Coordinates of C-alpha atoms in Angstrom, one line a residue:
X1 CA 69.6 66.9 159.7
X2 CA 68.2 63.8 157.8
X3 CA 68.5 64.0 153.6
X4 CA 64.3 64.2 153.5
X5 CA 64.9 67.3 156.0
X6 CA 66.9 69.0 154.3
X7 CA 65.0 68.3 151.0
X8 CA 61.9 69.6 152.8
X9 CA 63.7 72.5 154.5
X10 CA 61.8 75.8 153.1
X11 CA 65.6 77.4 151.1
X12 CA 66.0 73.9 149.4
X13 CA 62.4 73.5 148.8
X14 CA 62.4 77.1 146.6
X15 CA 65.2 75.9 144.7
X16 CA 63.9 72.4 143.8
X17 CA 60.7 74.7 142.8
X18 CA 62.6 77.5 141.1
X19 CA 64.3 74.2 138.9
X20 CA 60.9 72.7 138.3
X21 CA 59.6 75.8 137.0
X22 CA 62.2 76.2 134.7
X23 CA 62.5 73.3 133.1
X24 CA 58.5 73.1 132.6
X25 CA 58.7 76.8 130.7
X26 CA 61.1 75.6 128.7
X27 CA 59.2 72.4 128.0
X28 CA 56.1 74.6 127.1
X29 CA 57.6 77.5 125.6
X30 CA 55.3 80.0 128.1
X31 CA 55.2 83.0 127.6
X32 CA 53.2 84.8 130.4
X33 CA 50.2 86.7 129.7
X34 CA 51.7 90.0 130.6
X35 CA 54.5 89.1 127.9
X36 CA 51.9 90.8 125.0
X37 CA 50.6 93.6 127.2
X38 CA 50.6 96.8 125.6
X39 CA 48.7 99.8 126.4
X40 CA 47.4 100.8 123.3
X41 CA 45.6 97.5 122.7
X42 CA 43.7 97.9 125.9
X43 CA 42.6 101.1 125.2
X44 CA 41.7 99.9 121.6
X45 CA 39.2 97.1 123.3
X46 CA 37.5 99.0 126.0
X47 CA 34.9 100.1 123.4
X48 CA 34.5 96.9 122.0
X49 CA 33.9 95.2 125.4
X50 CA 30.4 96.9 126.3
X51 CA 29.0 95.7 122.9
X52 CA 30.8 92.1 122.6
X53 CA 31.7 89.2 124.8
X54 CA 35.4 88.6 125.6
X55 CA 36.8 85.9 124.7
X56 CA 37.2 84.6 128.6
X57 CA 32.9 84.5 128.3
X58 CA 33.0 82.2 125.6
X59 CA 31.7 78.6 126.9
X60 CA 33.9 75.6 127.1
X61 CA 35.5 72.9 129.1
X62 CA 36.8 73.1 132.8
X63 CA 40.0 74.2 132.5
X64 CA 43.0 73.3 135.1
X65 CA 46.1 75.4 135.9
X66 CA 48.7 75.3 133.5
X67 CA 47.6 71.9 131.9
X68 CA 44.4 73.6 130.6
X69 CA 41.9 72.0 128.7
X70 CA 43.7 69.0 127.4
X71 CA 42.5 66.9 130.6
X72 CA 39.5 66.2 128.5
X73 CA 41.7 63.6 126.3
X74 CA 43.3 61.8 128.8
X75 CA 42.7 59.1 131.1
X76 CA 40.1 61.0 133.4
X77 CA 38.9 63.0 130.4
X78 CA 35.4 61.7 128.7
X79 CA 36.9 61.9 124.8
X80 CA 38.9 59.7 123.0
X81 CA 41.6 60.6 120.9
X82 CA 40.4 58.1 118.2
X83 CA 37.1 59.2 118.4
X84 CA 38.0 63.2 117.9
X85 CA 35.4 64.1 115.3
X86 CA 32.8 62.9 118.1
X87 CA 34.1 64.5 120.8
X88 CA 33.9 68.0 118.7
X89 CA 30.5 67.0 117.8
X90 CA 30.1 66.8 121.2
X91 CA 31.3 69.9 122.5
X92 CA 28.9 71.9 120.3
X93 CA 26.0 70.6 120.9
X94 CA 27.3 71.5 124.7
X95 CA 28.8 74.8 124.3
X96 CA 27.6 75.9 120.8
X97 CA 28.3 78.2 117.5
X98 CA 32.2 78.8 119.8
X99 CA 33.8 76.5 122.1
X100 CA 37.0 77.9 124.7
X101 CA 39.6 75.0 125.2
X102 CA 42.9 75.8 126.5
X103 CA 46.1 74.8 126.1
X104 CA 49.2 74.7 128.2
X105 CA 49.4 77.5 130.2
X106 CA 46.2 78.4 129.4
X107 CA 46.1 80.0 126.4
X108 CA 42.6 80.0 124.8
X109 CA 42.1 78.1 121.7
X110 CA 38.5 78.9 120.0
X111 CA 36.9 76.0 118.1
X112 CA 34.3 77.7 115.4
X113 CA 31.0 75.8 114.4
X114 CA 29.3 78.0 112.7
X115 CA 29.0 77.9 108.9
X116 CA 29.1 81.8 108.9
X117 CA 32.1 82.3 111.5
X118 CA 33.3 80.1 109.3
X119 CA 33.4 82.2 106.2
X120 CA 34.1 85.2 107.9
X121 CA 37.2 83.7 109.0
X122 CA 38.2 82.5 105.6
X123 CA 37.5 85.9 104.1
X124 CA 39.7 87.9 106.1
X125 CA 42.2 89.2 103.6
X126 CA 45.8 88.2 104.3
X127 CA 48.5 87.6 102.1
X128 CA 50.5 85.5 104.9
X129 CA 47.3 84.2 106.9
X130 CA 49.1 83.0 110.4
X131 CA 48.3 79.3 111.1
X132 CA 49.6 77.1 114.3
X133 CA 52.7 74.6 113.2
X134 CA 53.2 71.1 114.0
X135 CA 55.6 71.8 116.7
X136 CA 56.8 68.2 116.7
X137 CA 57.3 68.2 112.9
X138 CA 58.7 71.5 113.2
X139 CA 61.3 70.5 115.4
X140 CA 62.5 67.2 114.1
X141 CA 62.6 68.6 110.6
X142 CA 65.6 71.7 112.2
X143 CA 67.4 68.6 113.2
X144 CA 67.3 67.2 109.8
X145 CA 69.0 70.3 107.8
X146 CA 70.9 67.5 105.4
X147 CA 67.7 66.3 104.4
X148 CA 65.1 69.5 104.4
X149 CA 65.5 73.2 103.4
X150 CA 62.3 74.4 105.0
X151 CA 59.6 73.2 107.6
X152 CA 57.3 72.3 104.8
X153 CA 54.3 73.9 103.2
X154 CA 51.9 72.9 106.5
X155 CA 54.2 74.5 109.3
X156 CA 56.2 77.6 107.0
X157 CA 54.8 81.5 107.7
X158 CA 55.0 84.4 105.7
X159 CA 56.9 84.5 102.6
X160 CA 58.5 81.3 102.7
X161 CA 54.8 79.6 103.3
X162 CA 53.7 82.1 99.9
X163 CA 55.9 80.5 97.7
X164 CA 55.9 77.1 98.5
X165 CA 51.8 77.8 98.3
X166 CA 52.4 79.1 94.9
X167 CA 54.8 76.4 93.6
X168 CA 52.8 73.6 94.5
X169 CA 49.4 74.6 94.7
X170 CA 49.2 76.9 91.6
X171 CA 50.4 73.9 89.6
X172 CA 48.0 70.8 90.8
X173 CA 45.1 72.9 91.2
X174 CA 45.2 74.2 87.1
X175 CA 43.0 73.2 84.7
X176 CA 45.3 71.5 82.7
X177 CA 46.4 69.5 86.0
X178 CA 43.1 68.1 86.4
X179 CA 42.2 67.2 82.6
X180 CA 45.6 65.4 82.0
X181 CA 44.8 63.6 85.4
X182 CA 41.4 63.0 85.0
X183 CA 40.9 59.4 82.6
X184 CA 43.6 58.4 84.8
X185 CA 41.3 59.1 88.0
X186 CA 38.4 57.3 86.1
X187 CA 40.6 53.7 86.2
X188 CA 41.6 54.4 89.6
X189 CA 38.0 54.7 90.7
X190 CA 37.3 52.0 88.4
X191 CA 39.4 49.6 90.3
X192 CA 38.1 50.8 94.1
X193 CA 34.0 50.3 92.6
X194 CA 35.5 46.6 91.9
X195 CA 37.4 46.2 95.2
X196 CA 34.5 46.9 97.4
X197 CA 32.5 44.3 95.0
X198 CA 34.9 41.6 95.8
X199 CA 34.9 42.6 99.5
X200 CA 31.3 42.8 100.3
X201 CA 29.3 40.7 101.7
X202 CA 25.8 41.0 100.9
X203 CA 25.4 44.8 101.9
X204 CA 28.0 44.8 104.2
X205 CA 31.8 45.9 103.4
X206 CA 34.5 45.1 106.3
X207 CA 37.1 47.4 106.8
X208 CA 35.9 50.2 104.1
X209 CA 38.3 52.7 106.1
X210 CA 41.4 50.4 104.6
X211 CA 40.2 50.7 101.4
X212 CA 39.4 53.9 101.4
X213 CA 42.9 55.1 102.7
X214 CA 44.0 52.4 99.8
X215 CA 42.2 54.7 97.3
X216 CA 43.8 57.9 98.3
X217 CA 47.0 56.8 98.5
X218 CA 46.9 55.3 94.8
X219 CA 45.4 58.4 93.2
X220 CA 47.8 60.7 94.9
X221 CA 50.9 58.2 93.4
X222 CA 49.5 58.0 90.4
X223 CA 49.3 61.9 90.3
X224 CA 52.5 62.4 91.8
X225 CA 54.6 59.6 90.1
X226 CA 52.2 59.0 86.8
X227 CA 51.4 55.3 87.6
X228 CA 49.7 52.9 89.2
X229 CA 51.6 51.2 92.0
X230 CA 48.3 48.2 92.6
X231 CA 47.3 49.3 96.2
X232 CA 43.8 48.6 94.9
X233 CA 44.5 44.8 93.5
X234 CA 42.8 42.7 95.4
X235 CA 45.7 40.2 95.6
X236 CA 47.9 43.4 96.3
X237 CA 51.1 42.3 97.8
X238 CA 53.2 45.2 97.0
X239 CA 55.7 45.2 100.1
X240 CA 56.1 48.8 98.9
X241 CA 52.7 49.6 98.9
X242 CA 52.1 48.0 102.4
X243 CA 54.8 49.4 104.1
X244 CA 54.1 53.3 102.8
X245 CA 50.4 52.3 104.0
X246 CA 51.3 51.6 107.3
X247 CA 54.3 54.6 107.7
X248 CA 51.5 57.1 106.6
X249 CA 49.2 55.7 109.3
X250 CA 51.8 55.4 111.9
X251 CA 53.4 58.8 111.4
X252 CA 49.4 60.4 111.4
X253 CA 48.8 58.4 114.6
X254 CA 52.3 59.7 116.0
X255 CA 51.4 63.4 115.8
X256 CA 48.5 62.8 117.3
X257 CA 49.9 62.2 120.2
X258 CA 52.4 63.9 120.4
X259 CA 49.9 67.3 119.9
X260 CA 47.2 66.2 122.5
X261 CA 50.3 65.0 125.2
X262 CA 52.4 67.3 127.2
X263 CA 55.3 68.3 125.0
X264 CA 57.9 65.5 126.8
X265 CA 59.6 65.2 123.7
X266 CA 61.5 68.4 123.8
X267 CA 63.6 66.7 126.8
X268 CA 63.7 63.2 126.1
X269 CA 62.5 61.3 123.4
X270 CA 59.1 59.7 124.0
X271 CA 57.8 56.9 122.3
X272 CA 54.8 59.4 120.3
X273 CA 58.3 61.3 118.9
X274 CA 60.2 57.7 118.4
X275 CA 57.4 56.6 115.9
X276 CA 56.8 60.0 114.2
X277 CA 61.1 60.5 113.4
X278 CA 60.6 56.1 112.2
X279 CA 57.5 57.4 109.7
X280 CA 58.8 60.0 108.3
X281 CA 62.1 58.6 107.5
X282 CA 60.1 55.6 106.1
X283 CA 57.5 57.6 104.2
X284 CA 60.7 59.5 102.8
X285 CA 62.4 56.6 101.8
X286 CA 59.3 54.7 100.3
X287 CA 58.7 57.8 98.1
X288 CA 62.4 58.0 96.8
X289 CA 61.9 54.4 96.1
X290 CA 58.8 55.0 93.7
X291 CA 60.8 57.5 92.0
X292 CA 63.6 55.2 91.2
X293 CA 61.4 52.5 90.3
X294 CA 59.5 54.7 87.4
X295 CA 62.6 56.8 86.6
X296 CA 63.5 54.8 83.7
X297 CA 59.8 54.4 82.4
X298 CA 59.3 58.2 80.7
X299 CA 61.1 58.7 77.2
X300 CA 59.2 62.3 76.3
X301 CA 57.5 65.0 77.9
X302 CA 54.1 63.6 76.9
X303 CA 54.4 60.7 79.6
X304 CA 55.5 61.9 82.6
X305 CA 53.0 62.7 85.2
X306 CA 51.0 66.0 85.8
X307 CA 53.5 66.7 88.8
X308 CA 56.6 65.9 86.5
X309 CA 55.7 68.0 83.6
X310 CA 55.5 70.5 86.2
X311 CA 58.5 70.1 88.2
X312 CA 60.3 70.5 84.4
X313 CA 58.9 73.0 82.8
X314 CA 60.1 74.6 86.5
X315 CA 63.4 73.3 85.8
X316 CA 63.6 74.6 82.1
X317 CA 62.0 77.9 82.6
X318 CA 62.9 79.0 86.3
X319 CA 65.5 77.5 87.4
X320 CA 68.6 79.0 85.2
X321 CA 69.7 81.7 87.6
X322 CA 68.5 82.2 91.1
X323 CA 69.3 83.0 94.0
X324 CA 68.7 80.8 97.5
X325 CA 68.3 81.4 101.0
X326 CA 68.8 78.6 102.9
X327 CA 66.0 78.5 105.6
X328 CA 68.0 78.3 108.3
X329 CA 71.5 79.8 108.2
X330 CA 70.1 83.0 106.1
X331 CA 72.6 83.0 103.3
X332 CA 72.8 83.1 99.7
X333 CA 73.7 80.5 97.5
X334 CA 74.2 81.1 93.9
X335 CA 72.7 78.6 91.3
X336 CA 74.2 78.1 87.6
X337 CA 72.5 76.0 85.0
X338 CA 73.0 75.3 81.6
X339 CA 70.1 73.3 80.4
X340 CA 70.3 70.7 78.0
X341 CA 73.8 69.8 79.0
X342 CA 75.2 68.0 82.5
X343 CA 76.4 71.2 84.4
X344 CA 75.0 72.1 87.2
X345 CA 76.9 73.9 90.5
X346 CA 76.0 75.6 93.4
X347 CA 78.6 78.3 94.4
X348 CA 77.9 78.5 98.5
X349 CA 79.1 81.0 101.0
X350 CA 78.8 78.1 103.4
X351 CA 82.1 75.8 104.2
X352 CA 80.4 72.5 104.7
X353 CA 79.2 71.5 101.4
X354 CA 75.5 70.4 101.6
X355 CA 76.5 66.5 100.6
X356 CA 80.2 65.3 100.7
X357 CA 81.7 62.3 98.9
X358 CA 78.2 60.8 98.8
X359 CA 77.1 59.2 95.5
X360 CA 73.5 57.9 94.6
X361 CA 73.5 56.0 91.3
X362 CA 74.6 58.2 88.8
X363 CA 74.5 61.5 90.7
X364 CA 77.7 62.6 92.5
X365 CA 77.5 65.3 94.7
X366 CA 81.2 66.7 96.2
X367 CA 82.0 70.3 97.8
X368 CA 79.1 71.4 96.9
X369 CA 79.1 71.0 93.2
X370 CA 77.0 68.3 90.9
X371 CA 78.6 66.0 88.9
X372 CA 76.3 64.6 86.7
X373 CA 78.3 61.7 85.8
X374 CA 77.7 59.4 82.6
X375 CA 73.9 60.3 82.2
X376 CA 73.8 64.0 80.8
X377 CA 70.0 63.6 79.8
X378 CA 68.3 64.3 82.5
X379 CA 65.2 65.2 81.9
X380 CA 64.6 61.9 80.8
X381 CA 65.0 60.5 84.0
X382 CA 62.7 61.8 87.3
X383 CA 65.1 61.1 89.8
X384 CA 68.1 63.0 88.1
X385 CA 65.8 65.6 87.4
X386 CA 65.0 66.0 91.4
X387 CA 68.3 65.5 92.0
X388 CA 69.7 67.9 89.5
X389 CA 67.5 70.8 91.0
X390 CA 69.7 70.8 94.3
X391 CA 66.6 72.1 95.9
X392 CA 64.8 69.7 97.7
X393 CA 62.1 72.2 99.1
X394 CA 60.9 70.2 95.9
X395 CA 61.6 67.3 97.1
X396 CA 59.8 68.2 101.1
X397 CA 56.3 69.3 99.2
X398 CA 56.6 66.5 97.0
X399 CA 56.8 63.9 100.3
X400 CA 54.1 66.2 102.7
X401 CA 51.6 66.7 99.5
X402 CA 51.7 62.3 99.5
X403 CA 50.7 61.7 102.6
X404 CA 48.6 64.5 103.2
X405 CA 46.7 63.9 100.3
X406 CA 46.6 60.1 101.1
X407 CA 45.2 61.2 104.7
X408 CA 42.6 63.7 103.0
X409 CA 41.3 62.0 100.9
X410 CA 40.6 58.4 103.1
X411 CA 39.3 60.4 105.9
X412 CA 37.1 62.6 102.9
X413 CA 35.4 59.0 101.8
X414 CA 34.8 57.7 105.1
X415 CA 33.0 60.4 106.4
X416 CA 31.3 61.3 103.6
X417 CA 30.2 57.7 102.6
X418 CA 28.9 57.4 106.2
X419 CA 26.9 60.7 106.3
X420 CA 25.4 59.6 103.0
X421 CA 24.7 56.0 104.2
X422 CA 22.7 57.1 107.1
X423 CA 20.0 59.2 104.8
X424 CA 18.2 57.2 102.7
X425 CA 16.4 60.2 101.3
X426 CA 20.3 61.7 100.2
X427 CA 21.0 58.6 98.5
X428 CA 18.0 58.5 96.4
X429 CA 18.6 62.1 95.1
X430 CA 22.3 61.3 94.8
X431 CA 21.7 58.3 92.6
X432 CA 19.1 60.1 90.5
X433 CA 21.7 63.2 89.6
X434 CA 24.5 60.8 89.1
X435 CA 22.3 58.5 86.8
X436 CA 20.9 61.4 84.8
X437 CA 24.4 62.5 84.3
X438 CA 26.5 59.2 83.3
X439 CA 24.5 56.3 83.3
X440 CA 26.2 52.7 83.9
X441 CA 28.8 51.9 81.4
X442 CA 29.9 55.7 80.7
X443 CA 32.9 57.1 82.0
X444 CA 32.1 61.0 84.5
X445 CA 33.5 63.8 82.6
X446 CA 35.2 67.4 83.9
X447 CA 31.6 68.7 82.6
X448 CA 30.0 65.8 84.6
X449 CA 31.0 66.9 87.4
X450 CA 30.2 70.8 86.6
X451 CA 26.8 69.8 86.6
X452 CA 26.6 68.1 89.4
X453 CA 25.6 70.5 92.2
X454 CA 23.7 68.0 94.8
X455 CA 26.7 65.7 94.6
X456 CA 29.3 69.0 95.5
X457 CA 26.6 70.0 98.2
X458 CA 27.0 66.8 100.0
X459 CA 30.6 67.0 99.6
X460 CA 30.9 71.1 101.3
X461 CA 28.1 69.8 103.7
X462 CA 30.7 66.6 105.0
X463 CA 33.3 69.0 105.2
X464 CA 31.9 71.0 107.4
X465 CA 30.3 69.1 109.7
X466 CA 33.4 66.4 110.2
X467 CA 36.7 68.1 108.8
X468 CA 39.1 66.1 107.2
X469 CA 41.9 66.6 109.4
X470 CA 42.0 68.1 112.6
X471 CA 44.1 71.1 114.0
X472 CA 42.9 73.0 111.0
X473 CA 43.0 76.4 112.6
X474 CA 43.9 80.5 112.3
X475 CA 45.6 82.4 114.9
X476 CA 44.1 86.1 114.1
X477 CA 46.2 88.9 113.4
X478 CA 43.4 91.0 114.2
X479 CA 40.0 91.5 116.3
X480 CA 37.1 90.3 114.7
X481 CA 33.9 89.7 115.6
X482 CA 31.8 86.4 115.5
X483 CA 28.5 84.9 117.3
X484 CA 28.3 87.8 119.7
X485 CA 31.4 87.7 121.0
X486 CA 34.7 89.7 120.6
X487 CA 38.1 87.8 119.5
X488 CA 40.9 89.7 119.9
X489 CA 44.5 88.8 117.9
X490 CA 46.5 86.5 118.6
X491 CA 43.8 83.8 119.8

């Protein structure tokens, strides 16, 4: 019997099966539908079902055998994955207030049009709402347990997500946050309205999606690190500046890819998973190197940055005792602090100290104990003060919150700029509200922008129609109801 034969002989051809199976599960993560069976949840639904549609009525896509939906991407699909905003703009106009796509092993993603799903959705009351992770992120981020001590405020659930939420969130989104960063957002917009001047030509601006991503990546340094860094110079040349730029795009671009592909990366590193690890080590680096290079700029508490005065008054007021959970392992370490002196230690059940014999200016970390070394005042110095905290949870929302920002906030003015642009009508009342509320030569105030309610209409409106980022989704932890049709949890 030949080798092909054999091969094709029916007991080797279940095995070669039974392996292919296997390895593709694992790939995937399936879990088969009869996995989350129970007999009380059927019994709970049959009610529901005379009244409602299921969610295997709701409209969508041809969907394949195990690959799903995400045909409709690929290289025999009729969307672009550059072009994702317009192939969701697409799909409702085909399918509707809810679209079905499906994902491996076709589990039934819902997309939701609807302003009023919307809301419903948003109003559900939940303490620990359940959202979809970046698997890839997720993954790379385990690997990295020297570096990061959780997942990250966009891929963390339940109480870990909570009070990363409430560290970071709480702080930037206060009243004080905004009015100290304010007059610095006036320059920054300052600086873009004279950018787009010199680029124009006539009416016409080339490549306003740079210089929009430009503008939200120097008003999220110069929240986060309290200065400008000149990404909106016209005869920027900061190799800092350009090389964060393109990490952040890279690294967006990466993820991508690696979402709407089949998961290869979890057996061998593709080239979507190559570029994503490059990015974030970049982006990582780049930001550490903004740190340093401001560190020595801030003598008192009244200049540092929003984020800084933040991050210390956390180090003054609530970081003296505590206990920490490391994310991974489960166990408690204990933290000491004396404030106002050098001494700082971490007393760990773990025997691998988290840094060994490594030393990074004058910051010396050994057996899990900080030295810090000749410069005792930390808190005028940003990086000691990071470093001093031992926690770099800090450090992880302090890199994601850059480049999401950054990503938000290019997206926000390129959509939103090319909503406006195509309604003559919108920019006319636009220009009259903004006019009647600072005219040329004045500065926009907090109360400014109170008043202006067209201006935040246009804004909600943009958001809605073309989100800012994509993937922005809700897996339900319980029925609910919307557009006729009957979700149950876990979609």
């Amino acid at each position: 019997m030949s080798f092909f034969e054999m091969l094709l002989s029916s007991a080797w051809f279940e095995v070669i099966a039974a392996v292919l199976l296997t390895i593709l599960i694992f790939v995937t993560s399936h879990r088969p539908a009869w996995w989350f069976w129970t007999a009380t949840s059927h019994e709970a639904s049959a009610p529901a079902e005379g009244k409602f549609k299921t969610v295997s009525k709701v409209p969508g896509p041809f969907s394949l055998p195990i690959f799903g939906t995400r045909w409709i991407f690929s290289c025999i699909g009729y969307y672009k994955l550059n072009k994702i905003h317009d192939a969701y703009k697409d799909l409702n106009q085909r399918y509707g207030a809810l679209c079905k796509e499906e994902a491996l092993w076709n589990f039934p993603m819902i997309s939701v049009f609807s302003r009023q799903d919307i809301e419903t959705i948003i109003r559900r009351n939940s303490r620990y709402p359940l959202r979809p992770p970046q698997e890839v992120i997720s993954h790379y981020r385990r690997t990295r347990r020297d570096r990061y001590t959780n997942l990250g405020l966009v891929n963390e659930q339940g109480q870990t997500w909570h009070d990363l939420r409430v560290a970071l969130t709480s702080e930037l989104t206060a009243a004080s946050t905004v009015l100290g960063f304010f007059p610095a957002l006036n320059i920054v917009a300052d600086s873009f309205i004279e950018l787009i001047r010199r680029q124009r030509v006539g009416y016409k601006v080339t490549g306003f999606e740079e210089l929009a991503y430009k503008m939200g990546l120097e008003s999220t340094c110069t929240l986060i690190l309290g200065r400008h860094l000149g990404f909106l110079k016209p005869d920027s040349s900061s190799e800092l500046a350009t090389r964060l730029a393109e990490a952040v795009r890279i690294h967006f671009t990466a993820s991508r890819d690696a979402f709407y592909g089949l998961p290869l990366w979890k057996l061998l590193p593709t080239c979507a998973y190559k570029q994503l690890i490059e990015s974030e080590d970049a982006i990582y680096k780049y930001v550490w190197t903004g740190i340093e290079r401001v560190e020595n700029s801030f003598a008192t508490l009244a200049t540092l940055s929003c984020v800084q005065r933040t991050i210390r008054r956390r180090a003054n007021f609530q970081y003296h005792f505590g206990d920490h959970r490391d994310h991974y392992t489960g166990e408690t370490r204990r933290r000491e602090r004396r404030v106002g002196g050098g001494h700082f230690s971490i007393h760990s059940q773990t025997k691998e100290p988290r840094y060994t014999g490594q030393e990074s200016g004058h910051c010396r970390f050994h057996s899990g104990r900080y030295t810090h070394g000749t410069r005792n005042n930390y808190s005028n110095s940003t990086i000691s003060l990071l470093s001093s905290l031992i926690d770099l949870s800090l450090v992880t929302n302090y890199f994601t919150s850059l480049f999401l920002h950054f990503s938000q906030l290019g997206n926000t003015l390129v959509f939103l700029f090319d909503l406006i642009g195509r309604n003559p009508t919108v920019q006319n009342k636009l220009y009259e509200e903004t006019y009647a509320l600072a005219p040329a030569g004045c500065d926009l105030t907090i109360d400014n922008l109170r008043k202006a309610k067209y201006l935040r209409a246009c804004i909600t409106e943009s958001l809605r129609l073309i989100p800012t980022t994509t993937c922005i989704a809700r897996i339900l932890d319980e029925p609910i109801e919307l557009s006729g049709y009957r979700l149950t949890a876990g979609v």
